[in-house]
XYZ file of C-alpha atoms in Angstrom:
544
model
C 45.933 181.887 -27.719
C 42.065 181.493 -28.764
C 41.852 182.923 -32.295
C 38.757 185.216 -32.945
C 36.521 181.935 -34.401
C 35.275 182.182 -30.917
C 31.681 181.137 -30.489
C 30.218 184.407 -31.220
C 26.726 183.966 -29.532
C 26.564 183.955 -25.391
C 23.677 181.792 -24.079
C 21.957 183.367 -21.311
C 21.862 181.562 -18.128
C 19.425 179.021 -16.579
C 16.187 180.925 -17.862
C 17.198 182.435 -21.043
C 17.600 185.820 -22.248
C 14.127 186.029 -23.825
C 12.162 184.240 -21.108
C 14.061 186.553 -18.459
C 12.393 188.999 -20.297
C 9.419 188.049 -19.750
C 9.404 187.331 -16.452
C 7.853 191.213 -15.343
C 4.392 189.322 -16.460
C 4.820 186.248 -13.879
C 3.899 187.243 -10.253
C 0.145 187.759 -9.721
C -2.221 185.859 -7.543
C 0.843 185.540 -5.358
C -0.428 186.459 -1.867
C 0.412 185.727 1.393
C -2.986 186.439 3.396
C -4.870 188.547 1.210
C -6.973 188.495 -1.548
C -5.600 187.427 -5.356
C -6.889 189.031 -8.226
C -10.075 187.725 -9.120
C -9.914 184.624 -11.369
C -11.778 186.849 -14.091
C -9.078 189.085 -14.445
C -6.234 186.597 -13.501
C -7.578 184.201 -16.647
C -8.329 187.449 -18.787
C -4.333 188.412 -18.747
C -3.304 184.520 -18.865
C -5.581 183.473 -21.208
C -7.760 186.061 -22.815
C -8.103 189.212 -24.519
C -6.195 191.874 -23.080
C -8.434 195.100 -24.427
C -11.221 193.201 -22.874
C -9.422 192.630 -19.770
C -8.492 196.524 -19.270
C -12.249 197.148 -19.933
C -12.951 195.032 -17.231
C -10.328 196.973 -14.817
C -11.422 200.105 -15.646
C -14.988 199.205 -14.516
C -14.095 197.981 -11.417
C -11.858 201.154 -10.834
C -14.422 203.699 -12.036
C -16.810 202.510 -9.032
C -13.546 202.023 -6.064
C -10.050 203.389 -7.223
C -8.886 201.842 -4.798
C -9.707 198.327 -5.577
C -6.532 196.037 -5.502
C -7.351 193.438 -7.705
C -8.124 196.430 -10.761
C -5.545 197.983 -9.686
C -2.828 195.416 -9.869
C -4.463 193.329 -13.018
C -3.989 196.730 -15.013
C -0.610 197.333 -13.404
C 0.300 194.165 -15.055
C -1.488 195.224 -18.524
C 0.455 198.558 -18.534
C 3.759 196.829 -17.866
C 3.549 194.350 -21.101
C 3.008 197.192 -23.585
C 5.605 199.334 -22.094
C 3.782 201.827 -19.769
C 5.973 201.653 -17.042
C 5.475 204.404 -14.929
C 1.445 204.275 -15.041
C 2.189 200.715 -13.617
C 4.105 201.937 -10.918
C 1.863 203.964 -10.064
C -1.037 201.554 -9.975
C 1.160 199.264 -7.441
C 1.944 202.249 -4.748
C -1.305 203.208 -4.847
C -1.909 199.494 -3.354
C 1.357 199.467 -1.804
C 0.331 202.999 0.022
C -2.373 200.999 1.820
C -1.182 197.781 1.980
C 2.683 197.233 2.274
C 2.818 193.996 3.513
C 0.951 192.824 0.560
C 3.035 190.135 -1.155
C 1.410 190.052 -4.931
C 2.147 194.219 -5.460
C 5.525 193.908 -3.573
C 6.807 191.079 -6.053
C 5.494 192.778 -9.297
C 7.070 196.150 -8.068
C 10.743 194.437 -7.259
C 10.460 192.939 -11.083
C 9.285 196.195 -12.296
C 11.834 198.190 -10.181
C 14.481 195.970 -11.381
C 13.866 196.360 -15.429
C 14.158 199.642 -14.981
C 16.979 199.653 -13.454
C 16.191 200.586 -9.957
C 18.068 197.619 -8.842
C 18.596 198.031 -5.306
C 14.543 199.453 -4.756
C 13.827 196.323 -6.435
C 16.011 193.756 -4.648
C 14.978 195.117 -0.949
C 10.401 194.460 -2.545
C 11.738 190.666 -3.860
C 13.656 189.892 -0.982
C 10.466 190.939 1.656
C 8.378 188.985 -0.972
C 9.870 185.910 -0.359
C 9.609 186.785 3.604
C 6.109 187.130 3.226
C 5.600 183.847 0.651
C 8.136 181.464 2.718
C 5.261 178.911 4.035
C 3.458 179.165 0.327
C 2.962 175.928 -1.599
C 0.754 176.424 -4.313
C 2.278 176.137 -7.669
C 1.656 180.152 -8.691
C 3.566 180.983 -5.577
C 6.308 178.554 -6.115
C 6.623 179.627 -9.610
C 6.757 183.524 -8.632
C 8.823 182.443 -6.271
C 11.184 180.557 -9.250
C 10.590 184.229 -10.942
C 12.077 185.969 -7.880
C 15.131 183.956 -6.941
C 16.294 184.318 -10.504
C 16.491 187.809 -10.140
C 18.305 188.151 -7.174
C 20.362 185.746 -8.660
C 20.192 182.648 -6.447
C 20.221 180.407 -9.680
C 20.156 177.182 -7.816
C 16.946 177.707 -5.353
C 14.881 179.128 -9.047
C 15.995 175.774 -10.502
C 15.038 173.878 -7.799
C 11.596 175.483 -7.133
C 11.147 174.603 -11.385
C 11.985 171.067 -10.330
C 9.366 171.007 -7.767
C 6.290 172.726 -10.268
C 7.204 170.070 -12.867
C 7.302 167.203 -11.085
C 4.057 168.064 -8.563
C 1.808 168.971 -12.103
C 2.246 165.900 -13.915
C -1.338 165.096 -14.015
C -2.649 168.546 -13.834
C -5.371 169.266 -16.230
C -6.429 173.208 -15.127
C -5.304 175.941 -17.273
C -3.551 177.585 -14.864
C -1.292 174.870 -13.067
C -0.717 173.712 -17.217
C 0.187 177.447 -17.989
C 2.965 177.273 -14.819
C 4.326 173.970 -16.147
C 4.973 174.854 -19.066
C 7.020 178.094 -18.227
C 8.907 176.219 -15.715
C 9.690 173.715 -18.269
C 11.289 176.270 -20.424
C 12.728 178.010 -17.388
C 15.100 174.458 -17.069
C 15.274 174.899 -21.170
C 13.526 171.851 -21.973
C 11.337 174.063 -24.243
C 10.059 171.083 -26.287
C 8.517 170.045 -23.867
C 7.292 173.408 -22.641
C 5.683 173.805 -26.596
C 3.652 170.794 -26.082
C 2.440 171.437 -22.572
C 1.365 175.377 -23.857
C 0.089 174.207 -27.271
C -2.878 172.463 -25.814
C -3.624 175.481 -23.912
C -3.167 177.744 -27.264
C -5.621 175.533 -28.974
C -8.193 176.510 -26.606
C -7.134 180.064 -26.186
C -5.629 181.482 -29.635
C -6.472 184.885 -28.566
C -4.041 185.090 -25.650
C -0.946 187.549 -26.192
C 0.671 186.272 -23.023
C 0.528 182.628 -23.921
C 0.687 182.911 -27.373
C 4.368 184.933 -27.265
C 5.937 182.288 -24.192
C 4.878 179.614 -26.843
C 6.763 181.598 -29.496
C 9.597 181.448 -27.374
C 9.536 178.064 -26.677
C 9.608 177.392 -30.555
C 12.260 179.859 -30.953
C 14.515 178.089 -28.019
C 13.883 174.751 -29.439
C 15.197 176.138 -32.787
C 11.411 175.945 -34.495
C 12.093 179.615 -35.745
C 9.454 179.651 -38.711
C 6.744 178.336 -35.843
C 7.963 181.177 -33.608
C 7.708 184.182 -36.284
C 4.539 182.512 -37.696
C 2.949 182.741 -33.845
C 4.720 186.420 -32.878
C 2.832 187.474 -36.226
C -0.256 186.692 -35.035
C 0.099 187.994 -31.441
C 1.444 191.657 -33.276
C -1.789 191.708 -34.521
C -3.915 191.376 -31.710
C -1.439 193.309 -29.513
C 0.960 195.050 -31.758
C 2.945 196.948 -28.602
C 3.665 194.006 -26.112
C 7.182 194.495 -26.216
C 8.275 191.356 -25.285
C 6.794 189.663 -28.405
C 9.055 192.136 -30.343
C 11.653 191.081 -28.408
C 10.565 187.318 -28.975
C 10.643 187.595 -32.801
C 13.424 189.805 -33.305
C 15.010 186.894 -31.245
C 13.950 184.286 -33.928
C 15.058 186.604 -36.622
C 18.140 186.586 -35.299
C 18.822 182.794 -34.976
C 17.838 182.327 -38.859
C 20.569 185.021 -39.379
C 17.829 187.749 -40.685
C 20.165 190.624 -38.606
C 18.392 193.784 -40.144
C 15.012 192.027 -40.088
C 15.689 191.562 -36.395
C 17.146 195.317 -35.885
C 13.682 196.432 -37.157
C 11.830 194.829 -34.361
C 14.171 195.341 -31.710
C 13.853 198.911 -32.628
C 9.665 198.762 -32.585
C 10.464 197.067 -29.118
C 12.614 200.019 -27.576
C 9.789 202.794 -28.988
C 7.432 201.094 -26.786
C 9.938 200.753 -23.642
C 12.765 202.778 -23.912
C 14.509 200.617 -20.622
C 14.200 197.056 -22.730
C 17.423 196.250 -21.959
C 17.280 192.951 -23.924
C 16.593 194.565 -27.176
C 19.714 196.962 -26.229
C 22.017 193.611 -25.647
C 20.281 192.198 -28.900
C 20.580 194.774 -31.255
C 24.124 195.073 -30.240
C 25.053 191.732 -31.031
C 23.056 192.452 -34.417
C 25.416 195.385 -35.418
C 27.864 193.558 -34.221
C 27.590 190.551 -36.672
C 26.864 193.059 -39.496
C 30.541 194.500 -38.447
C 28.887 197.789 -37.601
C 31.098 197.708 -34.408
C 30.805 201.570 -32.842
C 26.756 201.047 -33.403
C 26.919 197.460 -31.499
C 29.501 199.162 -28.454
C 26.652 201.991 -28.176
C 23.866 199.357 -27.620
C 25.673 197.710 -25.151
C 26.844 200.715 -23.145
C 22.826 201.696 -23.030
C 22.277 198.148 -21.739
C 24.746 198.568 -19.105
C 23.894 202.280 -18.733
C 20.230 200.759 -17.241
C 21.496 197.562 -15.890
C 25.387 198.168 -14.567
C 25.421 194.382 -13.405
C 23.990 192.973 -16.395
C 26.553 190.090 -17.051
C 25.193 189.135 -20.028
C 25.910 192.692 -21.705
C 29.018 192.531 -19.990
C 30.482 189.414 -21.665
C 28.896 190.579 -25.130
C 30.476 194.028 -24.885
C 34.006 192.240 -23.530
C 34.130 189.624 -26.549
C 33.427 192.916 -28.482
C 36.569 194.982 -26.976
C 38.268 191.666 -27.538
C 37.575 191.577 -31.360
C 38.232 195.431 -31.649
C 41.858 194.708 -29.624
C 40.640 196.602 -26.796
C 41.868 193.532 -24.954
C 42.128 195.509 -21.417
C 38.696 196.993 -21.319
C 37.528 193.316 -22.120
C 39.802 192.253 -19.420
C 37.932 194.991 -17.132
C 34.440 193.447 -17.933
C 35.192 189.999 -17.593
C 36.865 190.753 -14.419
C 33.347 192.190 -13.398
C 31.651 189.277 -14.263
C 33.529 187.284 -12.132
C 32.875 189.637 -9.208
C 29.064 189.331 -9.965
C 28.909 185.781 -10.837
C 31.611 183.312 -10.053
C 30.497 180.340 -11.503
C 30.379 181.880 -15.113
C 32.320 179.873 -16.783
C 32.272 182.065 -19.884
C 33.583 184.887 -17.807
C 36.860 183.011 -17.100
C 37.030 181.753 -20.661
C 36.594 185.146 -22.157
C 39.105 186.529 -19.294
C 42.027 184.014 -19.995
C 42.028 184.895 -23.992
C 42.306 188.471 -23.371
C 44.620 188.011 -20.796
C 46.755 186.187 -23.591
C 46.865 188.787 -25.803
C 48.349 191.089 -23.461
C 51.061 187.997 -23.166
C 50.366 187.726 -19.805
C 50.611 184.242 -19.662
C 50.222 183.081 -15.859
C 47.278 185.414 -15.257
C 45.696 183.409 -18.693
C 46.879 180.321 -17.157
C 44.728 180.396 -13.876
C 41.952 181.914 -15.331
C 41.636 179.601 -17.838
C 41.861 176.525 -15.043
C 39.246 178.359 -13.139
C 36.855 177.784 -16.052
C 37.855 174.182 -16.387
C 37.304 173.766 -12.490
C 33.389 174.555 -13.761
C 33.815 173.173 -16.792
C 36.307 170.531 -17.218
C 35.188 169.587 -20.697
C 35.561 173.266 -22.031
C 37.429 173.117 -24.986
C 38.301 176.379 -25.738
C 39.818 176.633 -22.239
C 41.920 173.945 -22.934
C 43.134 175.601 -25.658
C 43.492 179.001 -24.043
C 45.458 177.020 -20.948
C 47.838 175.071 -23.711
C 48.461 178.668 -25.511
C 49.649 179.795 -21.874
C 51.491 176.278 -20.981
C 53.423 176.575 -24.142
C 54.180 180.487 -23.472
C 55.777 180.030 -20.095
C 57.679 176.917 -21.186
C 55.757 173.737 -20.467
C 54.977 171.877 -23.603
C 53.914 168.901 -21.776
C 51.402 170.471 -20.074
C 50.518 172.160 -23.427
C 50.142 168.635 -25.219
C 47.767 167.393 -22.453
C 45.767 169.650 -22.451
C 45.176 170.362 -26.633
C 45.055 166.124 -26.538
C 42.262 166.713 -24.131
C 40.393 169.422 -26.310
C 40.235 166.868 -29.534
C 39.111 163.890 -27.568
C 36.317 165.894 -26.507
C 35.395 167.046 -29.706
C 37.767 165.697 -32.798
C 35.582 167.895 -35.094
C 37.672 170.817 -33.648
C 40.035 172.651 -36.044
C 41.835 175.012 -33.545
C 42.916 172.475 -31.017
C 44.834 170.286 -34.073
C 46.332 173.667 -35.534
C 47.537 174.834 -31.832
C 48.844 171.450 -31.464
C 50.607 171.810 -34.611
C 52.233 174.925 -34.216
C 53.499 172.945 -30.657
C 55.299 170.182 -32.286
C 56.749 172.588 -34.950
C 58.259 174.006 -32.010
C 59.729 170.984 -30.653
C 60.956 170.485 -34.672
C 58.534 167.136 -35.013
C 57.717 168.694 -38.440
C 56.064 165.357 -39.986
C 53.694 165.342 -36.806
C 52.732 168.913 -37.165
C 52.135 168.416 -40.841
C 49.602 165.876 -39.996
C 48.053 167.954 -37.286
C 47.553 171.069 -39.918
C 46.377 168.459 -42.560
C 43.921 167.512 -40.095
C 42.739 171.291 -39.359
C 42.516 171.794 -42.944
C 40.160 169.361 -43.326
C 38.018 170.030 -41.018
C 38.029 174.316 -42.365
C 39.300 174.096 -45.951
C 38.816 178.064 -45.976
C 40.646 179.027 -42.708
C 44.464 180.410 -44.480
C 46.289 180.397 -41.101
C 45.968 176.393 -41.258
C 47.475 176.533 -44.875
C 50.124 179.205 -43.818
C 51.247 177.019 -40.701
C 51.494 173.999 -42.827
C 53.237 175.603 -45.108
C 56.016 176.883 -42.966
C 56.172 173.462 -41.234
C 56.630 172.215 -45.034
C 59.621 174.300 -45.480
C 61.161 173.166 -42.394
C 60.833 169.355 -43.423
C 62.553 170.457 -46.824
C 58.951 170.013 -48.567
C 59.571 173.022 -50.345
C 57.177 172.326 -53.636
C 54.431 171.430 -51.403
C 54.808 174.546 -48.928
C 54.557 177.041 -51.840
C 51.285 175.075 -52.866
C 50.653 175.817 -49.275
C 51.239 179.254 -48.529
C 50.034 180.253 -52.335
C 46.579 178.671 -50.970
C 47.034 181.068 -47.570
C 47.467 184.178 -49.798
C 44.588 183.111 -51.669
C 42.320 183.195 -48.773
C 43.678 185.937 -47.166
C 46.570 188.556 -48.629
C 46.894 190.822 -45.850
C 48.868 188.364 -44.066
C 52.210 188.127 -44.225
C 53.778 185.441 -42.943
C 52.680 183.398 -46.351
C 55.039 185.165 -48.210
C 57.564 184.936 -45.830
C 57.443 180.674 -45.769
C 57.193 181.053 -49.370
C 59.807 183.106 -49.885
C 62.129 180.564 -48.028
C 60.959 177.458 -49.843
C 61.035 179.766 -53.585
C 65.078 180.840 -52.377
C 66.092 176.501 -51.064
C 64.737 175.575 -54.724
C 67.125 178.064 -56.226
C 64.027 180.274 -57.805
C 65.814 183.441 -56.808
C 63.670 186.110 -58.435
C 60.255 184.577 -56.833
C 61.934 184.290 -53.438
C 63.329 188.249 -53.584
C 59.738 189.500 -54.740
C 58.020 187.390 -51.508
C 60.824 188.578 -48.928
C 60.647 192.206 -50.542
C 57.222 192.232 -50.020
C 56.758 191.486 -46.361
C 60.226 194.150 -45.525
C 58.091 196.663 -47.469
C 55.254 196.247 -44.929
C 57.600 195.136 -42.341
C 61.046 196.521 -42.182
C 62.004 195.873 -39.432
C 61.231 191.399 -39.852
C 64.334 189.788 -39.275
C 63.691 186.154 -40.553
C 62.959 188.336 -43.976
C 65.998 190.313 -43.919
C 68.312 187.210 -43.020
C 66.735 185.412 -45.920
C 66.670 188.164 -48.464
C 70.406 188.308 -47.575
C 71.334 185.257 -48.754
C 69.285 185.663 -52.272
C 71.189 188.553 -52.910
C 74.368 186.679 -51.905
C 73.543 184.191 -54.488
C 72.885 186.858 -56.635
C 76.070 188.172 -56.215
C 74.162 191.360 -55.240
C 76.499 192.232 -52.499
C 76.041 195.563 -51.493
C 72.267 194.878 -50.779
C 72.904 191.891 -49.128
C 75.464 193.745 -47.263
C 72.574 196.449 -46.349
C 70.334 193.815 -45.202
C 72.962 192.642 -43.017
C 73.876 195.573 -41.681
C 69.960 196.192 -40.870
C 69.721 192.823 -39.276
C 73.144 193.665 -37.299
C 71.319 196.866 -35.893
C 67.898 195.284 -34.675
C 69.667 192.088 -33.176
């Protein structure tokens, strides 16, 4: 069974969390027979400044309220700073006239969507890409990227990516070099991405839209100081686009800075109360600050918007793992699977809960189903081997923890699972050299000294397993199957009074251990303490 040194930080899928995020910004200029926005006001939101922009719209609406290209620049404007519902409104009031107009159906599905509205939002993305189907351009192909994500059909947004990357190789206009580079980061090569939207930020510094899917790029590529330094200067010429909150509370996060990142996740859900990122975010924030019932509340508001979210899902269910709440983390995982079949980290997750509950065969398959995706997943080796060994088949076991460590020999857990197998099968030496090898790798982890310790005492190394299991209790005193091992190795080297104060100590916090009261017998035996060994016996008689 997985211990909790899982890795504690899902990736998102293809796209990203953050750049899923912003994806409510993409579709514009996106239609199929009519008019685009103008190129004023499509460059203005791309590339320029936004208050100017809205100035612009506001012109053109004062004079026709009706216009569609005012109307549906400033329905994008209102959605980036949070105004949700005024950009709703702007899009029926195009949609009212026009509902076979692709551009205003796409941008309402995405808006529907982040809000929740899934199903409204699904049925205006799924008649968008009915009415975009013979489109080639690369702003349609990319909304089209934008759109297939969100109904989930990972494998046609990749491949639409593909086709933008490779077809704008020599592009030099800002707008085909604005679509490569967020299709680049889309297929998370977000290095590349930087340097294709850094030569566009050095001719536009003023752009909130570019400047924050550069920060992100920085941020994904693990150039965190870049990203804060550029969300910094974006919060200052638009200090409530909520995705650049998002963005740098993202960065915070990676460098560790939890309550740094808390503060703008928080600035991010006062200016859109439906952010569901910053919800999923914040949770895991609280979560690695141990404030546990404040990280389950953010995710149940995630979920609470987005039921199908599978990324809050598998954050809330490694959550109710942690907590021991191993069947409600069973019940999300399960979910998961139901949503998305191919997520591996779904069946990972779902086979190390399952093995808590002991529930070994059900861990079993799970845990093969994430191989059959991932064969090279080494914590589902280890979660399989943990089941293998449960229900009896150490081979099968051996295979598959030799597997995990010649993927990865830098692995503790596989060469301290491993260990504890051979211990069973009583090849002590071997397991010794296994836990000697986990030890090195985590010096500070005391179940590696504990296990060594007890596999000490069973190779009669009793000196060296109360070095051992001293070390364990050092790192961690709660535990007490240290004192136990010691105990035994303190009683076979005749040190009587040592041995009776481990062996009293673990019956005091568990009476009812019978490898404690066996061994406590025989001190007091050779103490010639015979009515408490007789008790102890008696005790021991009862349970068995």
């Amino acid at each position: 069974m997985q211990k909790l040194r899982l890795e504690l930080k899902y990736v998102s899928r293809k796209i990203g969390w953050l750049f899923a995020a912003l994806l409510i910004v993409a579709i514009s200029g996106c239609s199929a027979g009519k008019p685009p926005l103008s190129e004023t006001l499509n460059h203005g939101i791309n590339f320029g400044d936004w208050k100017q922009t809205e100035a612009l719209c506001n012109q053109i609406l004062e004079k026709n309220p009706d216009d569609a290209d005012g109307l549906l620049a400033r329905a994008r404007l209102k959605s980036m700073v949070g105004k949700n519902s005024e950009a709703l409104s702007d899009l029926n009031k195009v949609l009212a006239r026009m509902p076979q107009f692709a551009q205003p159906l796409g941008n309402r599905g995405i808006l529907l969507s982040n809000i929740g509205k899934t199903q409204a939002g699904e049925a205006d993305l799924k008649q968008y890409l009915a009415l975009t189907s013979s489109a080639r351009d690369v702003y349609t192909r990319y909304c089209r990227s934008v759109t297939f994500d969100y109904l989930k059909n990972y494998d046609s947004a990749e491949k639409e990516c593909k086709s933008i990357v490779n077809s704008t190789k020599s592009a030099t206009e800002p707008a085909a070099l604005f679509d490569r580079g967020r299709a680049q980061a889309r297929l998370g090569n977000n290095r590349e991405a930087a340097a294709t939207l850094e030569s566009l930020a050095l001719k536009h510094p003023s752009a909130p839209l570019l400047g924050t899917t550069l920060a992100y790029c920085y941020a994904e590529s693990g150039q965190l100081d870049l990203a804060i330094k550029q969300c910094a200067a974006i919060a200052k010429l638009e200090p409530d686009f909520v995705n650049n909150e998002g963005v740098w509370g993202w960065a915070l996060e990676k460098k560790g800075k939890y309550d740094e990142a808390i503060r703008h996740y928080d600035k991010a859900l006062k200016i859109d109360e439906k952010y569901t990122y910053a919800f999923r975010r914040r949770g895991y924030c609280n979560y690695s600050l141990k404030k546990n019932d404040a990280a389950l509340n953010d995710y149940n508001k995630a979920l609470a918007i987005h039921s199908d979210n599978t990324a809050a899902l598998l954050d809330r269910a490694l959550l109710y793992h942690d907590i021991d709440k191993h069947k409600e983390a069973i019940d999300d995982c399960k979910r998961v699977t139901i949503l998305d079949p191919k997520e591996v980290r779904a069946w990972r997750q779902l086979g190390d809960s399952l093995a808590h509950l002991k529930q070994w065969k059900e861990s079993y398959a799970a845990s093969s189903k994430a191989l059959v995706l991932s064969p090279k997943n080494t914590t589902a080796l280890c979660n399989r081997a943990w089941a293998s060994r449960e229900m009896g088949d150490y081979k099968k076991a051996q295979d598959d923890l030799g597997a995990a460590i010649a993927i990865d020999s830098k692995l503790e857990y596989p060469y301290y699972s491993r260990g504890l197998l051979l211990r069973d099968e009583k090849q002590y030496a071997k397991s010794i050299a296994d836990f000697s090898q986990a030890i090195k790798i985590d010096p500070t982890n005391a179940f590696n000294y504990c296990a060594r310790g007890c596999s000490e005492v069973r190779n009669g190394n009793y000196k060296e397993a109360i070095a051992d299991c001293t070390k364990s209790i050092e790192l961690n005193s709660n535990r007490l199957h240290p004192y136990l091992s010691r105990g035994e190795a303190y009683s076979a080297l005749g040190q009587n009074t040592l041995a009776l104060r481990d062996l009293t100590h673990v019956l005091d916090h568990h009476p009812v251990n019978t490898e404690a009261l066996a061994e406590r017998a025989k001190v007091y035996q050779k103490l010639h303490k015979t009515k408490l060994a007789a008790d102890d016996l008696a005790q021991l008689k009862s349970l068995k």
